[in-house]
Short mmCIF file of C-alpha atoms in Angstrom, two decimals:
data_model
loop_
_atom_site.label_atom_id
_atom_site.label_comp_id
_atom_site.label_asym_id
_atom_site.label_seq_id
_atom_site.Cartn_x
_atom_site.Cartn_y
_atom_site.Cartn_z
CA MET A 13 207.63 144.72 -16.46
CA LYS A 14 209.05 144.12 -13.16
CA LYS A 15 210.25 140.58 -13.78
CA SER A 16 212.22 140.54 -10.41
CA VAL A 17 208.68 140.93 -8.42
CA LEU A 18 205.96 138.48 -7.95
CA ALA A 19 202.90 139.97 -6.16
CA ILE A 20 200.57 137.96 -3.87
CA ILE A 21 197.39 139.39 -2.82
CA LEU A 22 195.66 137.84 0.27
CA GLY A 23 191.92 137.64 -0.27
CA GLY A 24 191.42 137.58 3.54
CA GLY A 25 189.30 135.15 5.62
CA GLN A 26 185.52 134.69 5.79
CA GLY A 27 184.98 138.52 5.98
CA SER A 28 182.50 138.05 8.94
CA ARG A 29 183.00 141.87 9.84
CA LEU A 30 181.77 142.76 6.17
CA TYR A 31 178.73 140.62 6.47
CA PRO A 32 176.09 140.72 4.83
CA LEU A 33 178.38 141.95 1.86
CA THR A 34 180.53 138.83 2.24
CA GLU A 35 177.41 136.44 2.60
CA SER A 36 177.71 135.21 -1.09
CA ARG A 37 181.01 136.61 -2.13
CA SER A 38 184.54 136.94 -0.87
CA LYS A 39 185.86 140.19 0.53
CA PRO A 40 188.06 141.00 -2.62
CA ALA A 41 185.08 140.71 -4.83
CA VAL A 42 182.80 143.17 -2.84
CA PRO A 43 181.81 146.17 -5.17
CA ILE A 44 183.03 149.55 -4.44
CA ALA A 45 182.79 153.00 -5.92
CA GLY A 46 179.84 151.95 -7.97
CA LYS A 47 181.70 149.95 -10.65
CA TYR A 48 184.78 148.27 -9.20
CA ARG A 49 185.65 145.45 -6.94
CA LEU A 50 187.86 145.70 -3.94
CA VAL A 51 190.52 143.48 -5.60
CA ASP A 52 190.84 145.97 -8.46
CA ILE A 53 192.62 148.27 -6.11
CA PRO A 54 195.75 146.13 -5.35
CA ILE A 55 195.85 144.75 -8.90
CA SER A 56 195.76 148.35 -10.29
CA ASN A 57 198.42 149.54 -8.10
CA CYS A 58 200.52 146.56 -9.18
CA ILE A 59 199.80 147.45 -13.06
CA ASN A 60 200.54 150.93 -12.59
CA SER A 61 203.83 149.94 -10.90
CA ASP A 62 204.63 147.77 -14.09
CA ILE A 63 204.11 144.50 -11.77
CA LYS A 64 202.08 142.12 -13.94
CA ARG A 65 202.61 138.75 -12.34
CA MET A 66 199.93 138.41 -9.60
CA PHE A 67 198.35 135.61 -7.50
CA VAL A 68 195.18 136.21 -5.69
CA LEU A 69 194.67 133.84 -2.66
CA THR A 70 191.16 133.19 -1.50
CA GLN A 71 189.24 130.75 0.48
CA PHE A 72 185.61 131.72 0.93
CA ASN A 73 182.98 132.34 -1.63
CA SER A 74 185.40 132.68 -4.56
CA ALA A 75 183.07 132.06 -7.46
CA SER A 76 182.24 135.66 -8.22
CA LEU A 77 185.92 136.74 -7.61
CA ASN A 78 187.05 134.02 -10.18
CA GLN A 79 184.55 135.28 -12.72
CA HIS A 80 185.42 138.93 -12.30
CA ILE A 81 189.20 138.36 -12.57
CA LYS A 82 188.63 135.88 -15.61
CA ASN A 83 186.41 138.65 -17.26
CA THR A 84 188.69 141.47 -16.51
CA TYR A 85 192.55 140.98 -16.60
CA HIS A 86 193.48 139.80 -19.97
CA PHE A 87 197.04 140.43 -21.24
CA SER A 88 198.89 139.92 -24.51
CA TYR A 89 199.36 136.31 -25.49
CA PHE A 90 202.96 137.07 -26.00
CA SER A 91 203.18 138.47 -22.45
CA THR A 92 204.33 136.70 -19.41
CA ALA A 93 201.73 138.85 -17.31
CA PHE A 94 198.91 137.18 -15.51
CA VAL A 95 196.51 137.34 -12.51
CA ASP A 96 195.80 133.95 -11.11
CA ILE A 97 193.43 132.82 -8.46
CA LEU A 98 194.62 130.30 -5.88
CA ALA A 99 191.76 128.85 -3.89
CA ALA A 100 192.56 127.07 -0.77
CA GLU A 101 193.00 123.38 -1.58
CA GLN A 102 193.44 120.14 0.54
CA THR A 103 196.48 118.14 -0.40
CA PRO A 104 198.46 115.24 1.17
CA ASP A 105 201.01 117.83 2.49
CA ASN A 106 198.36 120.37 3.61
CA PRO A 107 195.07 118.60 4.57
CA THR A 108 193.62 121.92 6.11
CA TRP A 109 192.35 125.34 4.90
CA PHE A 110 194.34 128.48 5.08
CA GLN A 111 195.02 129.08 8.96
CA GLY A 112 196.24 132.74 8.50
CA THR A 113 198.10 134.89 6.10
CA ALA A 114 201.34 133.32 6.31
CA ASP A 115 199.96 129.93 6.20
CA ALA A 116 198.03 130.86 2.94
CA VAL A 117 201.49 131.64 1.46
CA ARG A 118 202.96 128.60 2.75
CA GLN A 119 200.46 126.48 1.32
CA CYS A 120 200.73 127.96 -2.24
CA MET A 121 204.62 128.23 -2.33
CA GLN A 122 204.67 125.40 -4.91
CA HIS A 123 202.82 127.48 -7.33
CA PHE A 124 204.99 130.78 -6.73
CA LEU A 125 208.25 128.92 -7.17
CA ASN A 126 207.34 127.82 -10.53
CA HIS A 127 208.23 131.48 -11.57
CA GLU A 128 211.40 133.34 -11.22
CA PHE A 129 211.52 136.30 -8.91
CA ASP A 130 213.66 138.02 -6.60
CA TYR A 131 211.13 139.59 -4.33
CA ALA A 132 207.75 138.70 -3.26
CA LEU A 133 205.48 141.76 -2.95
CA ILE A 134 202.64 140.65 -0.34
CA LEU A 135 199.48 142.52 -0.36
CA SER A 136 195.88 142.78 1.22
CA GLY A 137 192.76 142.43 -0.79
CA ASP A 138 190.67 144.72 1.25
CA GLN A 139 192.49 147.96 1.43
CA LEU A 140 191.66 151.28 -0.43
CA TYR A 141 195.11 153.13 -1.47
CA GLN A 142 197.26 154.48 -4.42
CA MET A 143 200.88 153.55 -4.18
CA ASP A 144 203.85 153.30 -6.37
CA PHE A 145 205.36 150.08 -5.50
CA ASN A 146 208.61 150.83 -7.50
CA LEU A 147 209.59 153.30 -4.74
CA MET A 148 209.19 150.83 -2.04
CA ILE A 149 211.05 148.18 -3.91
CA GLU A 150 214.00 150.60 -4.90
CA ALA A 151 213.99 151.63 -0.81
CA HIS A 152 214.22 147.89 -0.07
CA GLN A 153 217.02 147.29 -2.43
CA LYS A 154 219.01 150.34 -1.66
CA SER A 155 218.77 149.61 2.16
CA GLY A 156 219.90 145.92 1.90
CA ALA A 157 216.86 144.57 3.88
CA THR A 158 215.62 141.29 3.84
CA ILE A 159 212.11 142.42 4.56
CA THR A 160 210.32 145.79 4.17
CA ILE A 161 207.03 146.81 5.57
CA ALA A 162 205.00 149.67 4.40
CA THR A 163 204.13 151.92 7.31
CA LEU A 164 201.58 154.77 7.76
CA PRO A 165 202.08 157.52 10.28
CA VAL A 166 199.17 157.55 12.85
CA SER A 167 198.02 159.58 15.74
CA ALA A 168 197.65 158.40 19.29
CA LYS A 169 194.02 157.73 18.66
CA GLU A 170 194.54 155.59 15.89
CA ALA A 171 197.62 153.68 17.21
CA THR A 172 195.78 151.66 19.55
CA ASP A 173 193.92 149.69 16.51
CA PHE A 174 197.20 148.98 14.78
CA GLY A 175 200.32 146.99 15.05
CA ILE A 176 202.95 149.68 15.74
CA LEU A 177 206.40 149.63 14.66
CA LYS A 178 209.57 151.38 16.33
CA THR A 179 212.42 152.30 14.05
CA ASP A 180 216.12 153.63 14.55
CA GLU A 181 217.81 156.61 12.70
CA ASN A 182 217.98 154.55 9.61
CA SER A 183 214.36 153.56 9.37
CA LEU A 184 215.19 150.03 10.38
CA ILE A 185 212.47 148.34 12.50
CA THR A 186 213.65 147.69 16.01
CA SER A 187 210.49 146.51 17.83
CA PHE A 188 206.81 145.70 17.25
CA ILE A 189 203.83 145.71 19.40
CA GLU A 190 200.18 144.75 18.45
CA LYS A 191 197.56 147.14 19.35
CA PRO A 192 199.25 149.11 22.41
CA ALA A 193 197.42 150.43 25.17
CA THR A 194 197.14 154.22 25.46
CA ASP A 195 199.59 154.47 28.48
CA LEU A 196 202.28 152.64 26.54
CA LEU A 197 202.06 154.95 23.38
CA PRO A 198 205.00 157.39 24.85
CA GLN A 199 207.48 154.74 24.31
CA TRP A 200 206.47 153.85 20.63
CA THR A 201 207.00 157.09 18.85
CA SER A 202 209.10 156.93 15.70
CA GLU A 203 210.79 159.72 13.41
CA VAL A 204 208.42 160.93 10.90
CA SER A 205 208.21 163.83 8.58
CA ASP A 206 207.49 167.39 9.83
CA GLU A 207 204.21 167.58 8.02
CA MET A 208 203.17 164.55 9.79
CA LYS A 209 204.28 165.72 13.39
CA LYS A 210 202.02 168.95 12.63
CA ASP A 211 198.98 166.46 12.20
CA GLY A 212 199.98 164.73 15.42
CA LYS A 213 200.98 161.38 13.73
CA HIS A 214 203.99 160.32 15.82
CA TYR A 215 203.54 156.56 15.53
CA LEU A 216 204.17 154.09 12.48
CA ALA A 217 201.34 151.64 11.92
CA SER A 218 202.05 148.51 9.69
CA MET A 219 200.04 148.48 6.45
CA GLY A 220 200.24 144.77 6.08
CA ILE A 221 201.95 145.46 2.89
CA TYR A 222 205.59 143.58 2.69
CA ILE A 223 208.31 142.75 0.47
CA PHE A 224 210.30 139.63 1.18
CA ASN A 225 213.45 138.34 -0.51
CA ARG A 226 212.68 135.16 -2.23
CA ASP A 227 215.32 132.91 -0.19
CA LEU A 228 214.24 134.40 2.94
CA LEU A 229 210.50 133.77 2.24
CA ILE A 230 211.27 130.15 1.38
CA GLU A 231 213.06 129.68 4.45
CA LEU A 232 210.41 131.28 6.67
CA MET A 233 207.70 129.31 4.88
CA SER A 234 209.38 125.89 5.73
CA ASN A 235 208.28 126.55 9.37
CA SER A 236 204.80 125.10 9.47
CA THR A 237 204.16 126.52 13.05
CA THR A 238 203.86 130.17 12.20
CA LYS A 239 200.44 131.13 10.77
CA ASP A 240 200.25 134.85 10.29
CA PHE A 241 202.62 137.74 9.10
CA GLY A 242 201.55 140.50 11.34
CA LYS A 243 201.26 138.41 14.64
CA GLU A 244 204.03 135.86 14.30
CA ILE A 245 206.40 136.16 11.28
CA ILE A 246 207.24 139.75 11.69
CA PRO A 247 207.62 140.06 15.27
CA GLN A 248 209.86 136.98 15.34
CA ALA A 249 212.01 138.52 12.52
CA ILE A 250 212.74 141.62 14.37
CA GLY A 251 216.35 141.44 15.75
CA ASN A 252 217.27 138.40 13.32
CA GLN A 253 216.56 139.88 9.95
CA LYS A 254 217.17 143.47 8.46
CA ILE A 255 213.74 144.99 8.38
CA LEU A 256 213.04 148.37 6.88
CA SER A 257 210.05 150.64 7.41
CA TYR A 258 208.98 152.38 4.19
CA GLN A 259 206.94 155.44 5.21
CA TYR A 260 203.80 155.94 3.07
CA GLU A 261 202.09 159.35 3.79
CA GLY A 262 199.20 159.04 1.11
CA TYR A 263 195.57 157.96 1.97
CA TRP A 264 195.20 154.48 2.84
CA THR A 265 192.19 152.81 4.66
CA ASP A 266 191.61 149.11 5.70
CA ILE A 267 188.06 148.07 4.52
CA GLY A 268 187.75 145.89 7.52
CA ASN A 269 184.02 146.66 8.44
CA ILE A 270 180.58 147.82 7.32
CA ASP A 271 181.47 151.26 8.77
CA SER A 272 184.83 151.70 7.22
CA PHE A 273 183.35 150.39 3.85
CA PHE A 274 180.41 152.88 4.03
CA GLU A 275 182.74 155.78 4.89
CA ALA A 276 185.48 154.98 2.29
CA ASN A 277 182.55 155.07 -0.45
CA LEU A 278 180.92 158.17 0.64
CA GLY A 279 184.27 159.76 0.75
CA LEU A 280 184.50 159.32 -2.92
CA THR A 281 181.91 161.96 -3.37
CA ASP A 282 184.05 164.77 -1.78
CA SER A 283 185.23 167.73 -4.01
CA ILE A 284 188.68 166.65 -3.67
CA PRO A 285 188.55 163.08 -2.40
CA LYS A 286 191.21 161.61 -0.47
CA PHE A 287 191.12 158.72 -2.79
CA ASN A 288 191.45 159.99 -6.42
CA LEU A 289 189.68 158.08 -9.14
CA PHE A 290 190.28 160.92 -11.63
CA ASP A 291 194.11 160.42 -12.01
CA ASN A 292 195.75 159.45 -15.32
CA SER A 293 198.78 158.14 -13.68
CA SER A 294 197.01 155.98 -11.19
CA LYS A 295 194.06 154.49 -13.06
CA ILE A 296 192.00 151.84 -11.32
CA TYR A 297 191.22 149.08 -13.76
CA THR A 298 188.14 146.91 -13.81
CA ARG A 299 185.91 144.91 -16.08
CA ALA A 300 185.22 146.72 -19.38
CA ARG A 301 181.56 146.34 -19.63
CA VAL A 302 179.57 147.57 -22.73
CA LEU A 303 176.91 149.69 -20.97
CA PRO A 304 175.03 152.78 -22.14
CA PRO A 305 175.45 156.08 -20.58
CA SER A 306 173.13 156.81 -17.59
CA LYS A 307 169.92 158.45 -18.30
CA ILE A 308 168.48 161.37 -16.33
CA LEU A 309 164.62 161.64 -16.77
CA GLY A 310 162.36 164.42 -15.40
CA ARG A 311 163.55 166.95 -12.87
CA THR A 312 166.26 164.74 -11.25
CA TYR A 313 168.39 166.68 -8.59
CA ILE A 314 171.84 165.35 -7.94
CA GLU A 315 174.48 166.96 -5.55
CA LYS A 316 177.81 165.71 -4.45
CA SER A 317 177.23 162.28 -5.74
CA MET A 318 178.69 159.74 -8.24
CA VAL A 319 176.62 157.87 -10.80
CA ALA A 320 178.16 154.94 -12.74
CA GLU A 321 177.14 153.99 -16.10
CA GLY A 322 173.99 152.43 -17.32
CA CYS A 323 171.68 153.97 -14.81
CA ILE A 324 168.10 155.22 -15.36
CA LEU A 325 167.12 157.93 -12.78
CA ASN A 326 163.72 159.37 -13.00
CA SER A 327 162.66 162.47 -11.30
CA ALA A 328 164.84 161.60 -8.04
CA LYS A 329 166.85 163.49 -5.46
CA ILE A 330 170.36 162.18 -4.87
CA GLU A 331 172.64 163.73 -2.44
CA HIS A 332 176.13 162.44 -1.06
CA SER A 333 175.56 159.09 -2.46
CA VAL A 334 177.07 156.69 -4.82
CA ILE A 335 174.92 154.91 -7.35
CA GLY A 336 176.37 151.78 -9.18
CA ILE A 337 176.15 150.41 -12.36
CA ARG A 338 172.51 149.75 -14.04
CA ALA A 339 170.79 151.25 -11.06
CA ARG A 340 167.19 152.26 -11.49
CA VAL A 341 165.57 154.66 -9.27
CA ASP A 342 162.00 155.88 -9.88
CA GLU A 343 159.74 159.04 -9.54
CA ASP A 344 159.98 161.20 -6.35
CA THR A 345 162.61 159.14 -4.53
CA THR A 346 165.06 160.50 -2.30
CA ILE A 347 168.53 159.02 -1.77
CA GLN A 348 170.98 160.58 0.51
CA ASN A 349 174.27 159.36 2.42
CA SER A 350 173.71 155.92 0.86
CA TYR A 351 175.58 153.49 -1.37
CA VAL A 352 173.25 151.96 -4.15
CA MET A 353 175.34 149.06 -5.75
CA GLY A 354 172.95 148.70 -8.78
CA SER A 355 172.39 145.27 -10.60
CA ASP A 356 174.39 142.77 -12.44
CA PHE A 357 171.82 142.60 -15.47
CA TYR A 358 168.82 144.41 -17.08
CA GLN A 359 165.36 143.29 -16.98
CA ASN A 360 164.00 143.36 -20.60
CA LEU A 361 160.74 145.29 -21.44
CA ASP A 362 158.47 142.12 -21.50
CA GLU A 363 159.66 141.01 -17.86
CA ILE A 364 158.91 144.59 -16.83
CA SER A 365 155.62 144.56 -18.25
CA HIS A 366 154.83 141.32 -16.83
CA ASN A 367 155.77 142.34 -13.45
CA ASN A 368 153.78 145.58 -13.40
CA GLU A 369 150.58 143.80 -14.56
CA ASN A 370 151.18 141.38 -11.86
CA ASN A 371 152.21 143.58 -8.96
CA ILE A 372 155.77 142.16 -8.93
CA ILE A 373 158.50 144.50 -7.81
CA ASN A 374 161.06 145.02 -10.21
CA ILE A 375 164.79 145.49 -9.86
CA GLY A 376 165.70 148.82 -8.59
CA ILE A 377 164.27 151.42 -6.34
CA GLY A 378 160.40 152.49 -6.63
CA LYS A 379 158.49 155.49 -6.40
CA ARG A 380 158.37 158.02 -3.46
CA CYS A 381 160.92 156.07 -1.46
CA PHE A 382 163.25 157.71 1.18
CA ILE A 383 166.76 155.98 1.83
CA ASN A 384 169.31 157.43 4.17
CA ASN A 385 172.40 155.93 5.77
CA THR A 386 171.95 152.62 3.74
CA ILE A 387 174.03 150.34 1.64
CA VAL A 388 171.74 148.66 -1.21
CA ASP A 389 173.55 145.59 -2.45
CA LYS A 390 173.19 144.43 -6.00
CA ASN A 391 170.07 143.29 -7.77
CA CYS A 392 167.66 144.39 -4.95
CA ARG A 393 163.79 145.01 -5.53
CA ILE A 394 162.61 147.89 -3.49
CA GLY A 395 158.78 148.68 -3.71
CA ASN A 396 157.12 152.07 -3.76
CA ASP A 397 156.94 154.15 -0.57
CA VAL A 398 159.82 152.31 1.18
CA TYR A 399 161.22 154.39 4.09
CA LEU A 400 164.84 153.22 5.20
CA ASN A 401 166.35 156.01 7.52
CA GLY A 402 169.59 154.52 8.97
CA GLY A 403 171.35 155.92 11.95
CA HIS A 404 172.46 155.26 15.61
CA HIS A 405 168.99 155.41 16.74
CA LEU A 406 168.45 151.89 15.16
CA GLU A 407 169.43 148.99 17.11
CA ASP A 408 171.73 146.25 15.56
CA ALA A 409 169.84 143.63 13.89
CA ASN A 410 170.11 140.87 11.03
CA THR A 411 167.02 139.33 9.16
CA PRO A 412 166.74 137.39 5.91
CA PHE A 413 166.37 140.81 3.92
CA TYR A 414 168.45 143.31 5.76
CA THR A 415 171.08 143.87 8.48
CA ILE A 416 171.64 146.82 10.79
CA LYS A 417 175.37 147.49 11.99
CA GLU A 418 176.44 150.55 13.88
CA GLY A 419 173.38 152.48 12.36
CA ILE A 420 174.07 151.47 8.73
CA ILE A 421 171.20 149.60 7.08
CA VAL A 422 172.40 147.04 4.66
CA VAL A 423 169.81 145.70 2.28
CA LYS A 424 171.01 142.32 1.43
CA LYS A 425 171.82 141.16 -2.34
CA GLY A 426 168.78 140.23 -4.19
CA ALA A 427 166.58 141.14 -1.35
CA THR A 428 162.79 142.32 -1.96
CA LEU A 429 161.41 144.92 0.29
CA PRO A 430 157.47 145.43 -0.30
CA ASP A 431 155.67 148.53 -0.95
CA GLY A 432 155.31 150.55 2.21
CA PHE A 433 158.17 148.83 4.24
CA ARG A 434 159.62 151.16 6.69
CA LEU A 435 162.71 151.16 9.10
CA GLU A 436 163.12 154.40 11.05
#
């Protein structure tokens, strides 16, 4: 175990751009790929890198995140490994909630300093990627840097959405600009690999993944006026600290909004996905549920899709979709280009029988439904003959039962859509 490294995973703010998925849960607790949570990604990257002392900092709707981590990450009693949640707390020294990424770390420093470490690895809780942090740590040590930032080569089109860094011939960062205008980009190219150049990626974007030397982190956190790493700490450190750019050329995406979340999930159904769940050396860990295999009834057609465990699919048609745990899909229903998260529990046979006798809709998706360009959150009850056809022809909207963002329909957690309901 890397005893010299302490991982700090930032749970993010209110997650308003991921609403309504964050209406009752924090961003790191949002379900991804049918069976995982977003927080499983950075934690798994740490475990795969033999970094097993982790803090997860959160502030909003942390109950389900607490429960997930408590039920998932159990290490040996004789190990020093842990995954602990630190929720924002008001103390005599800190009477306010977290005001930014750096402020969150500052308010929790007393907990970090109870542990021995030489380096703090600071990660985001809402990114999708697979990285061996050992290589980044080794580069940090070898360079003699006090800060290392993971950077991603991006194109000119992408660069305007990121903080862009400029490096010298030794990969040391010399300057930084936040979301540069297109006409400024020619001044901000950096040296990248030949492969990245061929793809038109000449700019280095900050990935929001940092290594800080312990002593420097303590020094920086003593300044109570700085609130954010990307906007204040890093720009102010350039020229005053030795800051290394560690270039990463693998798949990485920031799950910042509904559109990127939707695209990342459906991307997992590709024949050779950019994010590989089927990798012995980069496993994604999550709660070990005791669920039966998925059951396929009738003439069910499935193409280019992922189906998690514990599902019951009855004579359905599923294309280019992700079907989450315990999902139930009834006869003659078509699901395409959609993410159905499934449910947290099964209804027993008595409850199902009672509901059927009293015309109460059961958890799951009913008969003869059509669902396209839609996210169905957990524990939803969708009746028979429901028609949900997402797309840019739909205007943005928010109701108690569903939200439409950029053409994507999101059925809210636990919502009920009656028989014959239509969005088209």
